[in-house]
């Protein structure tokens, strides 16, 4: 949830949207999926520019895809824990914490 809140704040800042506007945009849909997709779109929009060198563009696209995968992994752990009453053991818990810290660090660099 901390990562979800962090992404919401970053979107609010970067896209100049109020939290009420973001909340309104998520009505009738999966709010976490919306925030994840909008975060990825935002990064793509601001980091992949026309005329960018092909190698640099491919590196950035790969970085964005890796980031999206890591965010979705964390979402999957949350869904398992919240909706399927599966225990998240110490290994998964520690991995989730480290992954979320790394994602926040990456987001601070990518959405500045």
mmCIF file of N, CA and C in Angstrom:
data_model
loop_
_atom_site.group_PDB
_atom_site.id
_atom_site.type_symbol
_atom_site.label_atom_id
_atom_site.label_comp_id
_atom_site.label_asym_id
_atom_site.label_seq_id
_atom_site.Cartn_x
_atom_site.Cartn_y
_atom_site.Cartn_z
ATOM 1 N N UNK A 1 0.808 -1.203 0.000
ATOM 2 C CA UNK A 1 0.000 0.000 0.000
ATOM 3 C C UNK A 1 0.850 1.266 0.000
ATOM 4 N N UNK A 2 1.998 1.219 0.616
ATOM 5 C CA UNK A 2 2.871 2.397 0.631
ATOM 6 C C UNK A 2 3.286 2.760 -0.788
ATOM 7 N N UNK A 3 3.629 1.766 -1.582
ATOM 8 C CA UNK A 3 4.023 2.026 -2.967
ATOM 9 C C UNK A 3 2.846 2.610 -3.755
ATOM 10 N N UNK A 4 1.659 2.070 -3.557
ATOM 11 C CA UNK A 4 0.463 2.571 -4.230
ATOM 12 C C UNK A 4 0.245 4.050 -3.880
ATOM 13 N N UNK A 5 0.373 4.389 -2.614
ATOM 14 C CA UNK A 5 0.213 5.782 -2.181
ATOM 15 C C UNK A 5 1.305 6.668 -2.781
ATOM 16 N N UNK A 6 2.523 6.144 -2.832
ATOM 17 C CA UNK A 6 3.638 6.899 -3.396
ATOM 18 C C UNK A 6 3.391 7.189 -4.875
ATOM 19 N N UNK A 7 2.942 6.169 -5.621
ATOM 20 C CA UNK A 7 2.668 6.363 -7.045
ATOM 21 C C UNK A 7 1.534 7.365 -7.238
ATOM 22 N N UNK A 8 0.530 7.313 -6.387
ATOM 23 C CA UNK A 8 -0.575 8.266 -6.466
ATOM 24 C C UNK A 8 -0.066 9.693 -6.264
ATOM 25 N N UNK A 9 0.800 9.883 -5.289
ATOM 26 C CA UNK A 9 1.376 11.217 -5.044
ATOM 27 C C UNK A 9 2.219 11.687 -6.219
ATOM 28 N N UNK A 10 3.033 10.809 -6.767
ATOM 29 C CA UNK A 10 3.868 11.171 -7.915
ATOM 30 C C UNK A 10 3.007 11.562 -9.113
ATOM 31 N N UNK A 11 1.930 10.809 -9.369
ATOM 32 C CA UNK A 11 1.032 11.150 -10.468
ATOM 33 C C UNK A 11 0.375 12.503 -10.225
ATOM 34 N N UNK A 12 -0.055 12.723 -9.011
ATOM 35 C CA UNK A 12 -0.677 13.997 -8.665
ATOM 36 C C UNK A 12 0.272 15.157 -8.950
ATOM 37 N N UNK A 13 1.520 15.014 -8.534
ATOM 38 C CA UNK A 13 2.520 16.062 -8.742
ATOM 39 C C UNK A 13 2.842 16.244 -10.230
ATOM 40 N N UNK A 14 3.147 15.165 -10.907
ATOM 41 C CA UNK A 14 3.639 15.247 -12.287
ATOM 42 C C UNK A 14 2.549 15.660 -13.268
ATOM 43 N N UNK A 15 1.332 15.177 -13.056
ATOM 44 C CA UNK A 15 0.247 15.468 -13.988
ATOM 45 C C UNK A 15 -0.637 16.612 -13.504
ATOM 46 N N UNK A 16 -0.272 17.178 -12.373
ATOM 47 C CA UNK A 16 -1.016 18.294 -11.797
ATOM 48 C C UNK A 16 -2.496 17.938 -11.611
ATOM 49 N N UNK A 17 -2.724 16.774 -11.012
ATOM 50 C CA UNK A 17 -4.075 16.306 -10.714
ATOM 51 C C UNK A 17 -4.273 16.293 -9.203
ATOM 52 N N UNK A 18 -5.465 16.659 -8.779
ATOM 53 C CA UNK A 18 -5.770 16.556 -7.349
ATOM 54 C C UNK A 18 -6.054 15.085 -7.021
ATOM 55 N N UNK A 19 -5.998 14.770 -5.740
ATOM 56 C CA UNK A 19 -6.303 13.399 -5.334
ATOM 57 C C UNK A 19 -7.766 13.083 -5.636
ATOM 58 N N UNK A 20 -8.624 14.089 -5.543
ATOM 59 C CA UNK A 20 -10.033 13.897 -5.877
ATOM 60 C C UNK A 20 -10.194 13.557 -7.359
ATOM 61 N N UNK A 21 -9.437 14.220 -8.230
ATOM 62 C CA UNK A 21 -9.495 13.908 -9.666
ATOM 63 C C UNK A 21 -9.010 12.485 -9.930
ATOM 64 N N UNK A 22 -7.948 12.092 -9.270
ATOM 65 C CA UNK A 22 -7.435 10.723 -9.430
ATOM 66 C C UNK A 22 -8.476 9.729 -8.937
ATOM 67 N N UNK A 23 -9.051 9.986 -7.772
ATOM 68 C CA UNK A 23 -10.073 9.088 -7.215
ATOM 69 C C UNK A 23 -11.271 9.001 -8.177
ATOM 70 N N UNK A 24 -11.676 10.133 -8.742
ATOM 71 C CA UNK A 24 -12.785 10.150 -9.699
ATOM 72 C C UNK A 24 -12.442 9.319 -10.944
ATOM 73 N N UNK A 25 -11.216 9.411 -11.427
ATOM 74 C CA UNK A 25 -10.783 8.667 -12.615
ATOM 75 C C UNK A 25 -10.774 7.162 -12.391
ATOM 76 N N UNK A 26 -10.690 6.718 -11.140
ATOM 77 C CA UNK A 26 -10.619 5.287 -10.858
ATOM 78 C C UNK A 26 -11.986 4.670 -10.568
ATOM 79 N N UNK A 27 -13.026 5.494 -10.502
ATOM 80 C CA UNK A 27 -14.357 4.944 -10.197
ATOM 81 C C UNK A 27 -14.770 3.939 -11.255
ATOM 82 N N UNK A 28 -15.293 2.814 -10.781
ATOM 83 C CA UNK A 28 -15.759 1.783 -11.689
ATOM 84 C C UNK A 28 -14.654 0.920 -12.263
ATOM 85 N N UNK A 29 -13.433 1.089 -11.749
ATOM 86 C CA UNK A 29 -12.328 0.267 -12.252
ATOM 87 C C UNK A 29 -11.432 -0.141 -11.081
ATOM 88 N N UNK A 30 -10.484 -0.956 -11.376
ATOM 89 C CA UNK A 30 -9.491 -1.384 -10.394
ATOM 90 C C UNK A 30 -8.535 -0.214 -10.158
ATOM 91 N N UNK A 31 -8.647 0.422 -9.003
ATOM 92 C CA UNK A 31 -7.856 1.635 -8.749
ATOM 93 C C UNK A 31 -6.357 1.358 -8.789
ATOM 94 N N UNK A 32 -5.940 0.191 -8.310
ATOM 95 C CA UNK A 32 -4.513 -0.116 -8.329
ATOM 96 C C UNK A 32 -4.017 -0.280 -9.763
ATOM 97 N N UNK A 33 -4.805 -0.964 -10.579
ATOM 98 C CA UNK A 33 -4.427 -1.151 -11.982
ATOM 99 C C UNK A 33 -4.355 0.206 -12.690
ATOM 100 N N UNK A 34 -5.316 1.065 -12.413
ATOM 101 C CA UNK A 34 -5.323 2.405 -13.001
ATOM 102 C C UNK A 34 -4.057 3.167 -12.620
ATOM 103 N N UNK A 35 -3.713 3.175 -11.348
ATOM 104 C CA UNK A 35 -2.531 3.911 -10.872
ATOM 105 C C UNK A 35 -1.261 3.336 -11.502
ATOM 106 N N UNK A 36 -1.161 2.019 -11.567
ATOM 107 C CA UNK A 36 0.007 1.385 -12.178
ATOM 108 C C UNK A 36 0.109 1.794 -13.653
ATOM 109 N N UNK A 37 -0.984 1.649 -14.399
ATOM 110 C CA UNK A 37 -0.959 1.973 -15.831
ATOM 111 C C UNK A 37 -0.661 3.451 -16.079
ATOM 112 N N UNK A 38 -1.255 4.321 -15.284
ATOM 113 C CA UNK A 38 -1.007 5.754 -15.457
ATOM 114 C C UNK A 38 0.433 6.117 -15.095
ATOM 115 N N UNK A 39 0.994 5.455 -14.100
ATOM 116 C CA UNK A 39 2.388 5.691 -13.730
ATOM 117 C C UNK A 39 3.306 5.289 -14.872
ATOM 118 N N UNK A 40 3.059 4.127 -15.451
ATOM 119 C CA UNK A 40 3.872 3.651 -16.569
ATOM 120 C C UNK A 40 3.724 4.571 -17.774
ATOM 121 N N UNK A 41 2.494 5.011 -18.070
ATOM 122 C CA UNK A 41 2.270 5.956 -19.179
ATOM 123 C C UNK A 41 3.024 7.258 -18.937
ATOM 124 N N UNK A 42 2.978 7.737 -17.715
ATOM 125 C CA UNK A 42 3.648 8.992 -17.359
ATOM 126 C C UNK A 42 5.158 8.872 -17.564
ATOM 127 N N UNK A 43 5.736 7.795 -17.093
ATOM 128 C CA UNK A 43 7.178 7.592 -17.259
ATOM 129 C C UNK A 43 7.519 7.518 -18.744
ATOM 130 N N UNK A 44 6.747 6.745 -19.489
ATOM 131 C CA UNK A 44 6.989 6.590 -20.920
ATOM 132 C C UNK A 44 6.912 7.936 -21.629
ATOM 133 N N UNK A 45 5.901 8.715 -21.301
ATOM 134 C CA UNK A 45 5.703 10.019 -21.941
ATOM 135 C C UNK A 45 6.878 10.961 -21.700
ATOM 136 N N UNK A 46 7.401 10.966 -20.483
ATOM 137 C CA UNK A 46 8.444 11.923 -20.142
ATOM 138 C C UNK A 46 9.872 11.402 -20.366
ATOM 139 N N UNK A 47 10.029 10.099 -20.529
ATOM 140 C CA UNK A 47 11.386 9.547 -20.675
ATOM 141 C C UNK A 47 11.713 9.042 -22.067
ATOM 142 N N UNK A 48 10.708 8.773 -22.885
ATOM 143 C CA UNK A 48 10.961 8.327 -24.260
ATOM 144 C C UNK A 48 10.521 9.442 -25.185
ATOM 145 N N UNK A 49 11.505 10.087 -25.785
ATOM 146 C CA UNK A 49 11.269 11.271 -26.602
ATOM 147 C C UNK A 49 11.534 10.976 -28.075
ATOM 148 N N UNK A 50 10.810 11.662 -28.963
ATOM 149 C CA UNK A 50 11.103 11.532 -30.404
ATOM 150 C C UNK A 50 12.550 11.950 -30.668
ATOM 151 N N UNK A 51 13.189 11.245 -31.553
ATOM 152 C CA UNK A 51 14.575 11.556 -31.894
ATOM 153 C C UNK A 51 15.591 10.966 -30.928
ATOM 154 N N UNK A 52 15.117 10.263 -29.927
ATOM 155 C CA UNK A 52 16.003 9.636 -28.956
ATOM 156 C C UNK A 52 16.800 8.533 -29.656
ATOM 157 N N UNK A 53 18.050 8.384 -29.293
ATOM 158 C CA UNK A 53 18.884 7.331 -29.868
ATOM 159 C C UNK A 53 18.232 5.972 -29.604
ATOM 160 N N UNK A 54 18.252 5.113 -30.618
ATOM 161 C CA UNK A 54 17.558 3.821 -30.550
ATOM 162 C C UNK A 54 18.009 2.973 -29.360
ATOM 163 N N UNK A 55 19.302 2.911 -29.111
ATOM 164 C CA UNK A 55 19.803 2.092 -27.995
ATOM 165 C C UNK A 55 19.283 2.642 -26.672
ATOM 166 N N UNK A 56 19.351 3.953 -26.500
ATOM 167 C CA UNK A 56 18.871 4.579 -25.266
ATOM 168 C C UNK A 56 17.365 4.351 -25.089
ATOM 169 N N UNK A 57 16.622 4.429 -26.198
ATOM 170 C CA UNK A 57 15.183 4.205 -26.140
ATOM 171 C C UNK A 57 14.877 2.764 -25.726
ATOM 172 N N UNK A 58 15.595 1.817 -26.297
ATOM 173 C CA UNK A 58 15.370 0.411 -25.951
ATOM 174 C C UNK A 58 15.748 0.110 -24.504
ATOM 175 N N UNK A 59 16.820 0.723 -24.042
ATOM 176 C CA UNK A 59 17.225 0.552 -22.642
ATOM 177 C C UNK A 59 16.134 1.100 -21.725
ATOM 178 N N UNK A 60 15.607 2.281 -22.043
ATOM 179 C CA UNK A 60 14.559 2.881 -21.218
ATOM 180 C C UNK A 60 13.291 2.044 -21.255
ATOM 181 N N UNK A 61 12.921 1.559 -22.428
ATOM 182 C CA UNK A 61 11.727 0.705 -22.523
ATOM 183 C C UNK A 61 11.886 -0.565 -21.687
ATOM 184 N N UNK A 62 13.054 -1.160 -21.732
ATOM 185 C CA UNK A 62 13.315 -2.362 -20.936
ATOM 186 C C UNK A 62 13.238 -2.038 -19.436
ATOM 187 N N UNK A 63 13.778 -0.885 -19.065
ATOM 188 C CA UNK A 63 13.737 -0.459 -17.660
ATOM 189 C C UNK A 63 12.288 -0.247 -17.202
ATOM 190 N N UNK A 64 11.489 0.370 -18.055
ATOM 191 C CA UNK A 64 10.088 0.613 -17.726
ATOM 192 C C UNK A 64 9.326 -0.707 -17.611
ATOM 193 N N UNK A 65 9.573 -1.634 -18.511
ATOM 194 C CA UNK A 65 8.905 -2.947 -18.455
ATOM 195 C C UNK A 65 9.297 -3.727 -17.199
ATOM 196 N N UNK A 66 10.577 -3.667 -16.846
ATOM 197 C CA UNK A 66 11.034 -4.331 -15.618
ATOM 198 C C UNK A 66 10.327 -3.734 -14.406
ATOM 199 N N UNK A 67 10.248 -2.412 -14.373
ATOM 200 C CA UNK A 67 9.593 -1.716 -13.278
ATOM 201 C C UNK A 67 8.121 -2.113 -13.181
ATOM 202 N N UNK A 68 7.442 -2.145 -14.319
ATOM 203 C CA UNK A 68 6.031 -2.540 -14.341
ATOM 204 C C UNK A 68 5.861 -3.972 -13.820
ATOM 205 N N UNK A 69 6.763 -4.862 -14.209
ATOM 206 C CA UNK A 69 6.710 -6.240 -13.725
ATOM 207 C C UNK A 69 6.892 -6.331 -12.217
ATOM 208 N N UNK A 70 7.821 -5.551 -11.688
ATOM 209 C CA UNK A 70 8.059 -5.548 -10.242
ATOM 210 C C UNK A 70 6.849 -5.008 -9.484
ATOM 211 N N UNK A 71 6.238 -3.953 -10.022
ATOM 212 C CA UNK A 71 5.046 -3.397 -9.382
ATOM 213 C C UNK A 71 3.917 -4.417 -9.401
ATOM 214 N N UNK A 72 3.736 -5.094 -10.530
ATOM 215 C CA UNK A 72 2.685 -6.108 -10.624
ATOM 216 C C UNK A 72 2.953 -7.306 -9.723
ATOM 217 N N UNK A 73 4.223 -7.659 -9.519
ATOM 218 C CA UNK A 73 4.557 -8.728 -8.566
ATOM 219 C C UNK A 73 4.099 -8.353 -7.166
ATOM 220 N N UNK A 74 4.370 -7.111 -6.764
ATOM 221 C CA UNK A 74 3.933 -6.653 -5.440
ATOM 222 C C UNK A 74 2.412 -6.665 -5.335
ATOM 223 N N UNK A 75 1.740 -6.247 -6.401
ATOM 224 C CA UNK A 75 0.276 -6.264 -6.398
ATOM 225 C C UNK A 75 -0.226 -7.694 -6.231
ATOM 226 N N UNK A 76 0.430 -8.630 -6.891
ATOM 227 C CA UNK A 76 0.042 -10.035 -6.793
ATOM 228 C C UNK A 76 0.171 -10.552 -5.357
ATOM 229 N N UNK A 77 1.249 -10.210 -4.680
ATOM 230 C CA UNK A 77 1.419 -10.608 -3.275
ATOM 231 C C UNK A 77 0.291 -10.035 -2.418
ATOM 232 N N UNK A 78 -0.069 -8.754 -2.672
ATOM 233 C CA UNK A 78 -1.133 -8.124 -1.906
ATOM 234 C C UNK A 78 -2.468 -8.826 -2.146
ATOM 235 N N UNK A 79 -2.751 -9.153 -3.393
ATOM 236 C CA UNK A 79 -3.995 -9.840 -3.725
ATOM 237 C C UNK A 79 -4.034 -11.205 -3.034
ATOM 238 N N UNK A 80 -2.922 -11.939 -3.076
ATOM 239 C CA UNK A 80 -2.859 -13.245 -2.407
ATOM 240 C C UNK A 80 -3.166 -13.103 -0.921
ATOM 241 N N UNK A 81 -2.545 -12.138 -0.307
ATOM 242 C CA UNK A 81 -2.697 -11.937 1.128
ATOM 243 C C UNK A 81 -4.093 -11.451 1.494
ATOM 244 N N UNK A 82 -4.613 -10.491 0.749
ATOM 245 C CA UNK A 82 -5.890 -9.868 1.099
ATOM 246 C C UNK A 82 -7.104 -10.705 0.740
ATOM 247 N N UNK A 83 -7.076 -11.354 -0.407
ATOM 248 C CA UNK A 83 -8.280 -11.991 -0.913
ATOM 249 C C UNK A 83 -8.280 -13.509 -0.850
ATOM 250 N N UNK A 84 -7.128 -14.103 -0.698
ATOM 251 C CA UNK A 84 -7.067 -15.559 -0.681
ATOM 252 C C UNK A 84 -6.566 -16.105 0.641
ATOM 253 N N UNK A 85 -6.410 -15.221 1.618
ATOM 254 C CA UNK A 85 -5.941 -15.609 2.952
ATOM 255 C C UNK A 85 -4.691 -16.469 2.921
ATOM 256 N N UNK A 86 -3.834 -16.205 1.957
ATOM 257 C CA UNK A 86 -2.558 -16.909 1.906
ATOM 258 C C UNK A 86 -1.559 -16.160 2.769
ATOM 259 N N UNK A 87 -0.819 -16.914 3.508
ATOM 260 C CA UNK A 87 0.226 -16.300 4.307
ATOM 261 C C UNK A 87 1.387 -15.910 3.412
ATOM 262 N N UNK A 88 1.877 -14.732 3.633
ATOM 263 C CA UNK A 88 3.073 -14.275 2.941
ATOM 264 C C UNK A 88 4.207 -14.485 3.935
ATOM 265 N N UNK A 89 5.058 -15.450 3.642
ATOM 266 C CA UNK A 89 6.114 -15.811 4.591
ATOM 267 C C UNK A 89 7.187 -14.727 4.676
ATOM 268 N N UNK A 90 8.131 -14.931 5.583
ATOM 269 C CA UNK A 90 9.190 -13.941 5.815
ATOM 270 C C UNK A 90 10.018 -13.680 4.561
ATOM 271 N N UNK A 91 10.240 -14.698 3.764
ATOM 272 C CA UNK A 91 11.046 -14.527 2.551
ATOM 273 C C UNK A 91 10.321 -13.614 1.566
ATOM 274 N N UNK A 92 9.041 -13.899 1.296
ATOM 275 C CA UNK A 92 8.269 -13.050 0.386
ATOM 276 C C UNK A 92 8.103 -11.654 0.962
ATOM 277 N N UNK A 93 7.899 -11.575 2.255
ATOM 278 C CA UNK A 93 7.719 -10.284 2.904
ATOM 279 C C UNK A 93 8.972 -9.420 2.783
ATOM 280 N N UNK A 94 10.112 -10.007 3.060
ATOM 281 C CA UNK A 94 11.384 -9.275 2.951
ATOM 282 C C UNK A 94 11.655 -8.885 1.502
ATOM 283 N N UNK A 95 11.376 -9.796 0.580
ATOM 284 C CA UNK A 95 11.562 -9.494 -0.837
ATOM 285 C C UNK A 95 10.640 -8.351 -1.264
ATOM 286 N N UNK A 96 9.398 -8.367 -0.786
ATOM 287 C CA UNK A 96 8.448 -7.303 -1.112
ATOM 288 C C UNK A 96 8.923 -5.954 -0.591
ATOM 289 N N UNK A 97 9.420 -5.936 0.618
ATOM 290 C CA UNK A 97 9.916 -4.691 1.199
ATOM 291 C C UNK A 97 11.080 -4.135 0.386
ATOM 292 N N UNK A 98 12.047 -4.982 0.076
ATOM 293 C CA UNK A 98 13.209 -4.535 -0.699
ATOM 294 C C UNK A 98 12.797 -4.091 -2.103
ATOM 295 N N UNK A 99 11.876 -4.830 -2.705
ATOM 296 C CA UNK A 99 11.405 -4.476 -4.042
ATOM 297 C C UNK A 99 10.698 -3.132 -4.012
ATOM 298 N N UNK A 100 9.845 -2.915 -3.021
ATOM 299 C CA UNK A 100 9.126 -1.640 -2.953
ATOM 300 C C UNK A 100 10.084 -0.480 -2.719
ATOM 301 N N UNK A 101 11.100 -0.670 -1.898
ATOM 302 C CA UNK A 101 12.095 0.385 -1.677
ATOM 303 C C UNK A 101 12.845 0.703 -2.972
ATOM 304 N N UNK A 102 13.176 -0.336 -3.721
ATOM 305 C CA UNK A 102 13.888 -0.149 -4.997
ATOM 306 C C UNK A 102 12.983 0.561 -6.014
ATOM 307 N N UNK A 103 11.723 0.185 -6.055
ATOM 308 C CA UNK A 103 10.787 0.817 -6.984
ATOM 309 C C UNK A 103 10.628 2.299 -6.648
ATOM 310 N N UNK A 104 10.500 2.614 -5.379
ATOM 311 C CA UNK A 104 10.370 4.016 -4.969
ATOM 312 C C UNK A 104 11.613 4.801 -5.372
ATOM 313 N N UNK A 105 12.770 4.200 -5.187
ATOM 314 C CA UNK A 105 14.021 4.849 -5.615
ATOM 315 C C UNK A 105 14.010 5.088 -7.127
ATOM 316 N N UNK A 106 13.608 4.075 -7.896
ATOM 317 C CA UNK A 106 13.526 4.210 -9.361
ATOM 318 C C UNK A 106 12.517 5.281 -9.767
ATOM 319 N N UNK A 107 11.348 5.280 -9.114
ATOM 320 C CA UNK A 107 10.324 6.262 -9.456
ATOM 321 C C UNK A 107 10.792 7.683 -9.172
ATOM 322 N N UNK A 108 11.539 7.850 -8.093
ATOM 323 C CA UNK A 108 12.073 9.186 -7.796
ATOM 324 C C UNK A 108 13.012 9.672 -8.890
ATOM 325 N N UNK A 109 13.721 8.740 -9.520
ATOM 326 C CA UNK A 109 14.625 9.111 -10.612
ATOM 327 C C UNK A 109 13.863 9.310 -11.924
ATOM 328 N N UNK A 110 12.847 8.481 -12.153
ATOM 329 C CA UNK A 110 12.135 8.517 -13.422
ATOM 330 C C UNK A 110 11.047 9.576 -13.500
ATOM 331 N N UNK A 111 10.440 9.870 -12.365
ATOM 332 C CA UNK A 111 9.388 10.883 -12.324
ATOM 333 C C UNK A 111 9.884 12.018 -11.416
ATOM 334 N N UNK A 112 10.628 12.915 -12.005
ATOM 335 C CA UNK A 112 11.178 14.012 -11.187
ATOM 336 C C UNK A 112 10.582 15.334 -11.573
#
